[in-house]
C-alpha positions as YAML, in Angstrom:
chain: A
units: angstrom
residues:
- id: 1
  name: UNK
  ca: [7.79, -19.52, 2.52]
- id: 2
  name: UNK
  ca: [4.64, -21.21, 3.82]
- id: 3
  name: UNK
  ca: [1.78, -18.91, 4.81]
- id: 4
  name: UNK
  ca: [-1.03, -20.88, 6.46]
- id: 5
  name: UNK
  ca: [-3.85, -18.37, 5.95]
- id: 6
  name: UNK
  ca: [-2.90, -15.93, 3.17]
- id: 7
  name: UNK
  ca: [-5.19, -13.07, 2.23]
- id: 8
  name: UNK
  ca: [-3.36, -12.17, -1.00]
- id: 9
  name: UNK
  ca: [-1.43, -14.49, -3.31]
- id: 10
  name: UNK
  ca: [0.73, -13.76, -6.32]
- id: 11
  name: UNK
  ca: [1.00, -16.80, -8.60]
- id: 12
  name: UNK
  ca: [3.54, -16.62, -11.44]
- id: 13
  name: UNK
  ca: [2.70, -12.94, -11.90]
- id: 14
  name: UNK
  ca: [4.27, -11.19, -14.87]
- id: 15
  name: UNK
  ca: [3.95, -7.56, -15.95]
- id: 16
  name: UNK
  ca: [4.97, -6.57, -19.48]
- id: 17
  name: UNK
  ca: [5.23, -2.93, -20.50]
- id: 18
  name: UNK
  ca: [5.81, -4.01, -24.11]
- id: 19
  name: UNK
  ca: [6.30, -7.34, -25.85]
- id: 20
  name: UNK
  ca: [10.03, -7.05, -25.17]
- id: 21
  name: UNK
  ca: [10.09, -5.33, -21.77]
- id: 22
  name: UNK
  ca: [9.10, -7.48, -18.81]
- id: 23
  name: UNK
  ca: [9.15, -5.57, -15.52]
- id: 24
  name: UNK
  ca: [7.95, -8.43, -13.29]
- id: 25
  name: UNK
  ca: [9.00, -12.00, -14.04]
- id: 26
  name: UNK
  ca: [6.92, -14.83, -12.66]
- id: 27
  name: UNK
  ca: [6.59, -13.70, -9.04]
- id: 28
  name: UNK
  ca: [4.96, -16.15, -6.65]
- id: 29
  name: UNK
  ca: [4.33, -15.15, -3.03]
- id: 30
  name: UNK
  ca: [1.59, -15.42, -0.40]
- id: 31
  name: UNK
  ca: [0.90, -12.48, 1.91]
- id: 32
  name: UNK
  ca: [-0.04, -13.20, 5.51]
- id: 33
  name: UNK
  ca: [-3.30, -11.76, 6.85]
- id: 34
  name: UNK
  ca: [-3.02, -8.80, 9.26]
- id: 35
  name: UNK
  ca: [0.69, -8.47, 8.69]
- id: 36
  name: UNK
  ca: [3.08, -5.85, 7.33]
- id: 37
  name: UNK
  ca: [5.12, -7.08, 4.39]
- id: 38
  name: UNK
  ca: [7.87, -4.92, 2.88]
- id: 39
  name: UNK
  ca: [9.01, -5.09, -0.74]
- id: 40
  name: UNK
  ca: [12.61, -3.95, -1.16]
- id: 41
  name: UNK
  ca: [15.08, -3.73, -3.99]
- id: 42
  name: UNK
  ca: [17.10, -1.27, -6.09]
- id: 43
  name: UNK
  ca: [15.43, 1.26, -8.37]
- id: 44
  name: UNK
  ca: [13.83, -0.36, -11.42]
- id: 45
  name: UNK
  ca: [13.61, -3.83, -9.87]
- id: 46
  name: UNK
  ca: [9.82, -4.09, -10.33]
- id: 47
  name: UNK
  ca: [8.67, -3.61, -6.75]
- id: 48
  name: UNK
  ca: [6.26, -0.72, -7.43]
- id: 49
  name: UNK
  ca: [5.12, -2.42, -10.63]
- id: 50
  name: UNK
  ca: [4.18, -5.54, -8.66]
- id: 51
  name: UNK
  ca: [2.40, -3.47, -6.02]
- id: 52
  name: UNK
  ca: [0.34, -1.57, -8.59]
- id: 53
  name: UNK
  ca: [-0.67, -4.84, -10.25]
- id: 54
  name: UNK
  ca: [-2.43, -5.78, -7.00]
- id: 55
  name: UNK
  ca: [-4.65, -2.70, -7.33]
- id: 56
  name: UNK
  ca: [-5.22, -3.06, -11.11]
- id: 57
  name: UNK
  ca: [-3.55, 0.31, -11.63]
- id: 58
  name: UNK
  ca: [-2.01, -1.04, -14.82]
- id: 59
  name: UNK
  ca: [-5.50, -1.32, -16.32]
- id: 60
  name: UNK
  ca: [-5.27, 2.43, -16.91]
- id: 61
  name: UNK
  ca: [-2.60, 1.77, -19.56]
- id: 62
  name: UNK
  ca: [-3.79, -0.41, -22.47]
- id: 63
  name: UNK
  ca: [-0.29, -1.45, -23.54]
- id: 64
  name: UNK
  ca: [0.58, -3.07, -20.18]
- id: 65
  name: UNK
  ca: [-0.12, -6.79, -19.88]
- id: 66
  name: UNK
  ca: [-0.42, -8.76, -16.61]
- id: 67
  name: UNK
  ca: [-0.06, -12.54, -16.57]
- id: 68
  name: UNK
  ca: [-0.50, -15.19, -13.89]
- id: 69
  name: UNK
  ca: [-2.95, -14.84, -11.03]
- id: 70
  name: UNK
  ca: [-3.39, -12.42, -8.13]
- id: 71
  name: UNK
  ca: [-5.76, -14.00, -5.63]
- id: 72
  name: UNK
  ca: [-7.65, -12.06, -2.97]
- id: 73
  name: UNK
  ca: [-9.36, -14.47, -0.60]
- id: 74
  name: UNK
  ca: [-9.04, -17.06, -3.38]
- id: 75
  name: UNK
  ca: [-10.56, -14.88, -6.15]
- id: 76
  name: UNK
  ca: [-8.42, -13.82, -9.08]
- id: 77
  name: UNK
  ca: [-8.62, -10.01, -9.14]
- id: 78
  name: UNK
  ca: [-7.59, -10.03, -12.81]
- id: 79
  name: UNK
  ca: [-11.09, -11.35, -13.52]
- id: 80
  name: UNK
  ca: [-12.82, -8.74, -11.32]
- id: 81
  name: UNK
  ca: [-14.01, -5.21, -12.07]
- id: 82
  name: UNK
  ca: [-11.50, -2.51, -11.14]
- id: 83
  name: UNK
  ca: [-14.02, -0.69, -8.93]
- id: 84
  name: UNK
  ca: [-14.64, -3.79, -6.84]
- id: 85
  name: UNK
  ca: [-10.91, -4.51, -6.50]
- id: 86
  name: UNK
  ca: [-10.07, -0.97, -5.42]
- id: 87
  name: UNK
  ca: [-12.74, -1.07, -2.73]
- id: 88
  name: UNK
  ca: [-11.12, -4.18, -1.29]
- id: 89
  name: UNK
  ca: [-7.49, -3.22, -1.94]
- id: 90
  name: UNK
  ca: [-6.67, 0.40, -1.11]
- id: 91
  name: UNK
  ca: [-3.64, 2.34, -2.34]
- id: 92
  name: UNK
  ca: [-1.48, 5.09, -0.85]
- id: 93
  name: UNK
  ca: [1.12, 6.71, -3.08]
- id: 94
  name: UNK
  ca: [4.61, 8.11, -2.64]
- id: 95
  name: UNK
  ca: [3.69, 11.77, -2.41]
- id: 96
  name: UNK
  ca: [0.77, 13.00, -0.32]
- id: 97
  name: UNK
  ca: [-2.00, 13.68, -2.82]
- id: 98
  name: UNK
  ca: [-5.25, 14.99, -1.35]
- id: 99
  name: UNK
  ca: [-7.68, 15.94, -4.10]
- id: 100
  name: UNK
  ca: [-6.89, 19.68, -4.35]
- id: 101
  name: UNK
  ca: [-10.43, 20.88, -5.05]
- id: 102
  name: UNK
  ca: [-11.93, 18.91, -2.16]
- id: 103
  name: UNK
  ca: [-12.21, 19.74, 1.52]
- id: 104
  name: UNK
  ca: [-10.76, 17.44, 4.20]
- id: 105
  name: UNK
  ca: [-14.26, 16.05, 4.71]
- id: 106
  name: UNK
  ca: [-14.79, 15.48, 0.98]
- id: 107
  name: UNK
  ca: [-11.37, 13.84, 0.61]
- id: 108
  name: UNK
  ca: [-12.22, 11.18, 3.20]
- id: 109
  name: UNK
  ca: [-15.53, 10.45, 1.43]
- id: 110
  name: UNK
  ca: [-14.07, 10.58, -2.10]
- id: 111
  name: UNK
  ca: [-14.17, 6.80, -2.61]
- id: 112
  name: UNK
  ca: [-17.90, 6.76, -1.95]
- id: 113
  name: UNK
  ca: [-18.52, 9.83, -4.10]
- id: 114
  name: UNK
  ca: [-16.50, 8.57, -7.07]
- id: 115
  name: UNK
  ca: [-18.22, 5.17, -6.91]
- id: 116
  name: UNK
  ca: [-21.69, 6.70, -6.75]
- id: 117
  name: UNK
  ca: [-22.41, 5.29, -3.29]
- id: 118
  name: UNK
  ca: [-25.05, 7.39, -1.56]
- id: 119
  name: UNK
  ca: [-24.81, 7.95, 2.18]
- id: 120
  name: UNK
  ca: [-26.96, 9.77, 4.70]
- id: 121
  name: UNK
  ca: [-25.55, 12.83, 6.46]
- id: 122
  name: UNK
  ca: [-25.16, 10.77, 9.65]
- id: 123
  name: UNK
  ca: [-23.32, 7.99, 7.80]
- id: 124
  name: UNK
  ca: [-20.95, 10.50, 6.22]
- id: 125
  name: UNK
  ca: [-20.19, 12.12, 9.56]
- id: 126
  name: UNK
  ca: [-19.55, 8.73, 11.16]
- id: 127
  name: UNK
  ca: [-17.23, 7.55, 8.36]
- id: 128
  name: UNK
  ca: [-15.25, 10.81, 8.39]
- id: 129
  name: UNK
  ca: [-14.73, 10.76, 12.15]
- id: 130
  name: UNK
  ca: [-13.85, 7.05, 12.32]
- id: 131
  name: UNK
  ca: [-11.46, 7.29, 9.38]
- id: 132
  name: UNK
  ca: [-9.67, 10.36, 10.70]
- id: 133
  name: UNK
  ca: [-9.47, 8.86, 14.19]
- id: 134
  name: UNK
  ca: [-7.93, 5.71, 12.71]
- id: 135
  name: UNK
  ca: [-4.98, 7.79, 11.50]
- id: 136
  name: UNK
  ca: [-4.84, 9.99, 14.62]
- id: 137
  name: UNK
  ca: [-5.87, 13.07, 12.64]
- id: 138
  name: UNK
  ca: [-9.35, 13.78, 14.00]
- id: 139
  name: UNK
  ca: [-8.32, 16.00, 16.92]
- id: 140
  name: UNK
  ca: [-6.08, 18.05, 14.61]
- id: 141
  name: UNK
  ca: [-8.66, 18.75, 11.92]
- id: 142
  name: UNK
  ca: [-12.14, 18.34, 13.44]
- id: 143
  name: UNK
  ca: [-12.66, 22.12, 13.50]
- id: 144
  name: UNK
  ca: [-11.41, 22.70, 9.92]
- id: 145
  name: UNK
  ca: [-13.11, 19.89, 7.99]
- id: 146
  name: UNK
  ca: [-14.39, 22.28, 5.32]
- id: 147
  name: UNK
  ca: [-10.88, 23.54, 4.50]
- id: 148
  name: UNK
  ca: [-9.01, 22.09, 1.52]
- id: 149
  name: UNK
  ca: [-6.87, 19.03, 2.21]
- id: 150
  name: UNK
  ca: [-3.88, 20.83, 0.74]
- id: 151
  name: UNK
  ca: [-4.05, 23.24, 3.70]
- id: 152
  name: UNK
  ca: [-2.44, 20.55, 5.89]
- id: 153
  name: UNK
  ca: [1.26, 19.81, 6.44]
- id: 154
  name: UNK
  ca: [2.93, 17.06, 4.41]
- id: 155
  name: UNK
  ca: [2.63, 14.47, 7.17]
- id: 156
  name: UNK
  ca: [-1.00, 15.41, 7.82]
- id: 157
  name: UNK
  ca: [-1.77, 15.19, 4.09]
- id: 158
  name: UNK
  ca: [-0.35, 11.67, 3.94]
- id: 159
  name: UNK
  ca: [-2.41, 10.64, 6.96]
- id: 160
  name: UNK
  ca: [-5.46, 12.13, 5.21]
- id: 161
  name: UNK
  ca: [-4.68, 10.02, 2.14]
- id: 162
  name: UNK
  ca: [-4.42, 6.93, 4.34]
- id: 163
  name: UNK
  ca: [-7.76, 7.84, 5.96]
- id: 164
  name: UNK
  ca: [-9.28, 8.21, 2.48]
- id: 165
  name: UNK
  ca: [-8.08, 4.71, 1.58]
- id: 166
  name: UNK
  ca: [-9.31, 3.24, 4.88]
- id: 167
  name: UNK
  ca: [-12.76, 4.87, 4.62]
- id: 168
  name: UNK
  ca: [-13.93, 2.12, 2.25]
- id: 169
  name: UNK
  ca: [-12.79, -0.51, 4.79]
- id: 170
  name: UNK
  ca: [-10.40, -2.39, 2.48]
- id: 171
  name: UNK
  ca: [-9.00, -5.79, 3.33]
- id: 172
  name: UNK
  ca: [-5.54, -4.89, 2.02]
- id: 173
  name: UNK
  ca: [-3.70, -1.56, 1.96]
- id: 174
  name: UNK
  ca: [-0.92, -1.05, -0.58]
- id: 175
  name: UNK
  ca: [1.63, 1.67, 0.23]
- id: 176
  name: UNK
  ca: [4.18, 2.81, -2.36]
- id: 177
  name: UNK
  ca: [7.06, 4.47, -0.47]
- id: 178
  name: UNK
  ca: [4.58, 6.46, 1.66]
- id: 179
  name: UNK
  ca: [7.23, 8.31, 3.67]
- id: 180
  name: UNK
  ca: [9.84, 9.12, 1.02]
- id: 181
  name: UNK
  ca: [8.60, 12.71, 0.63]
- id: 182
  name: UNK
  ca: [8.30, 13.33, 4.38]
- id: 183
  name: UNK
  ca: [10.68, 14.65, 7.02]
- id: 184
  name: UNK
  ca: [12.00, 12.31, 9.77]
- id: 185
  name: UNK
  ca: [9.40, 13.35, 12.36]
- id: 186
  name: UNK
  ca: [6.46, 12.84, 9.97]
- id: 187
  name: UNK
  ca: [8.04, 9.55, 8.86]
- id: 188
  name: UNK
  ca: [8.16, 8.33, 12.46]
- id: 189
  name: UNK
  ca: [4.46, 9.17, 12.92]
- id: 190
  name: UNK
  ca: [3.48, 7.33, 9.72]
- id: 191
  name: UNK
  ca: [5.53, 4.28, 10.74]
- id: 192
  name: UNK
  ca: [3.81, 4.20, 14.14]
- id: 193
  name: UNK
  ca: [0.45, 4.50, 12.39]
- id: 194
  name: UNK
  ca: [1.23, 1.64, 9.97]
- id: 195
  name: UNK
  ca: [2.18, -0.60, 12.89]
- id: 196
  name: UNK
  ca: [-1.14, 0.14, 14.59]
- id: 197
  name: UNK
  ca: [-3.20, -0.39, 11.44]
- id: 198
  name: UNK
  ca: [-2.12, -4.00, 10.85]
- id: 199
  name: UNK
  ca: [-4.67, -5.15, 13.44]
- id: 200
  name: UNK
  ca: [-7.42, -4.05, 11.03]
- id: 201
  name: UNK
  ca: [-5.89, -4.35, 7.56]
- id: 202
  name: UNK
  ca: [-3.13, -6.28, 5.80]
- id: 203
  name: UNK
  ca: [-0.36, -3.94, 4.63]
- id: 204
  name: UNK
  ca: [2.02, -4.39, 1.71]
- id: 205
  name: UNK
  ca: [4.58, -1.58, 1.56]
- id: 206
  name: UNK
  ca: [7.24, -0.76, -1.01]
- id: 207
  name: UNK
  ca: [10.17, 0.96, 0.65]
- id: 208
  name: UNK
  ca: [13.67, 2.00, -0.37]
- id: 209
  name: UNK
  ca: [14.45, 2.49, 3.32]
- id: 210
  name: UNK
  ca: [15.95, -0.72, 4.70]
- id: 211
  name: UNK
  ca: [15.77, 0.63, 8.25]
- id: 212
  name: UNK
  ca: [12.05, 1.19, 7.81]
- id: 213
  name: UNK
  ca: [11.50, -2.38, 6.61]
- id: 214
  name: UNK
  ca: [13.42, -3.68, 9.60]
- id: 215
  name: UNK
  ca: [11.41, -1.53, 12.02]
- id: 216
  name: UNK
  ca: [7.88, -2.24, 10.87]
- id: 217
  name: UNK
  ca: [7.68, -5.33, 8.61]
- id: 218
  name: UNK
  ca: [7.28, -8.88, 9.89]
- id: 219
  name: UNK
  ca: [8.00, -10.27, 6.40]
- id: 220
  name: UNK
  ca: [10.12, -8.87, 3.58]
- id: 221
  name: UNK
  ca: [10.52, -9.51, -0.13]
- id: 222
  name: UNK
  ca: [13.68, -8.66, -2.06]
- id: 223
  name: UNK
  ca: [13.33, -8.10, -5.80]
- id: 224
  name: UNK
  ca: [16.02, -7.67, -8.43]
- id: 225
  name: UNK
  ca: [15.56, -7.10, -12.18]
- id: 226
  name: UNK
  ca: [11.92, -8.17, -12.01]
- id: 227
  name: UNK
  ca: [12.56, -11.41, -10.11]
- id: 228
  name: UNK
  ca: [11.60, -12.18, -6.53]
- id: 229
  name: UNK
  ca: [14.98, -13.23, -5.15]
- id: 230
  name: UNK
  ca: [14.09, -13.84, -1.53]
- id: 231
  name: UNK
  ca: [11.01, -13.77, 0.71]
- id: 232
  name: UNK
  ca: [11.34, -14.47, 4.42]
- id: 233
  name: UNK
  ca: [10.90, -13.21, 7.95]
- id: 234
  name: UNK
  ca: [12.43, -9.72, 8.02]
- id: 235
  name: UNK
  ca: [14.66, -10.48, 11.00]
- id: 236
  name: UNK
  ca: [16.07, -13.61, 9.33]
- id: 237
  name: UNK
  ca: [16.57, -11.85, 6.00]
- id: 238
  name: UNK
  ca: [18.58, -9.06, 7.62]
- id: 239
  name: UNK
  ca: [20.67, -11.34, 9.84]
- id: 240
  name: UNK
  ca: [21.08, -14.40, 7.61]
- id: 241
  name: UNK
  ca: [20.03, -13.77, 3.99]
- id: 242
  name: UNK
  ca: [19.77, -16.90, 1.88]
- id: 243
  name: UNK
  ca: [20.92, -15.28, -1.38]
- id: 244
  name: UNK
  ca: [24.14, -13.43, -2.21]
- id: 245
  name: UNK
  ca: [22.19, -10.75, -4.09]
- id: 246
  name: UNK
  ca: [20.07, -10.07, -1.00]
- id: 247
  name: UNK
  ca: [23.20, -9.83, 1.12]
- id: 248
  name: UNK
  ca: [24.82, -7.42, -1.33]
- id: 249
  name: UNK
  ca: [21.75, -5.17, -1.31]
- id: 250
  name: UNK
  ca: [21.35, -5.15, 2.47]
- id: 251
  name: UNK
  ca: [25.06, -4.40, 2.91]
- id: 252
  name: UNK
  ca: [24.91, -1.40, 0.58]
- id: 253
  name: UNK
  ca: [26.86, -3.00, -2.25]
- id: 254
  name: UNK
  ca: [23.97, -2.65, -4.69]
- id: 255
  name: UNK
  ca: [22.22, 0.64, -5.54]
...
């Protein structure tokens, strides 16, 4: 697939857990700017492993090896410091995970605090309000900002985590099954939010929910056993998949 102005590029990316276990096998794909791209596939296919490579999460585990290149605006993030990468490429995980000892206010500002970035009181207030407004949470929590983030409902907690990631104004937002732990109503709200956010940030989302990919993603990737099998416009992939494995997965013949 040709992407004219990609923001993120995977070039022959491999991820090895051990010398004999390769979870991602030479994936090459370019991600379109200000788009939503879904990564689908059965459990254990390498989709979350690929996603976490784009945030250097694997650097936390000394035995994991990443090969190839992952380019952000033409720079290979594998040659960059983790702190710099994570400011530019945010991450939202499967289960809502506000920092339990922090207030709602402190959670939003956590990226600045953990990176030792000093802000004035006015700057903090502005970032908190803008970030919470961006996820449609401000009106719900503006009077309880000093309460713990864990005080919120599951859907609110996930929106808080998205606000925390957006507070640093990343260029790319990675989302690893962000609605799998939520009820249908909260899932609908998060999907609406993701659709709105693509105007400001490029989104790459791992999802096991094929309906979700079809609803929100312009482009989709299908992975199987560590390989990228197909990458195309979501509508085309669902209506006319180019590969038999993709067809089998989309038709429920593959777990």
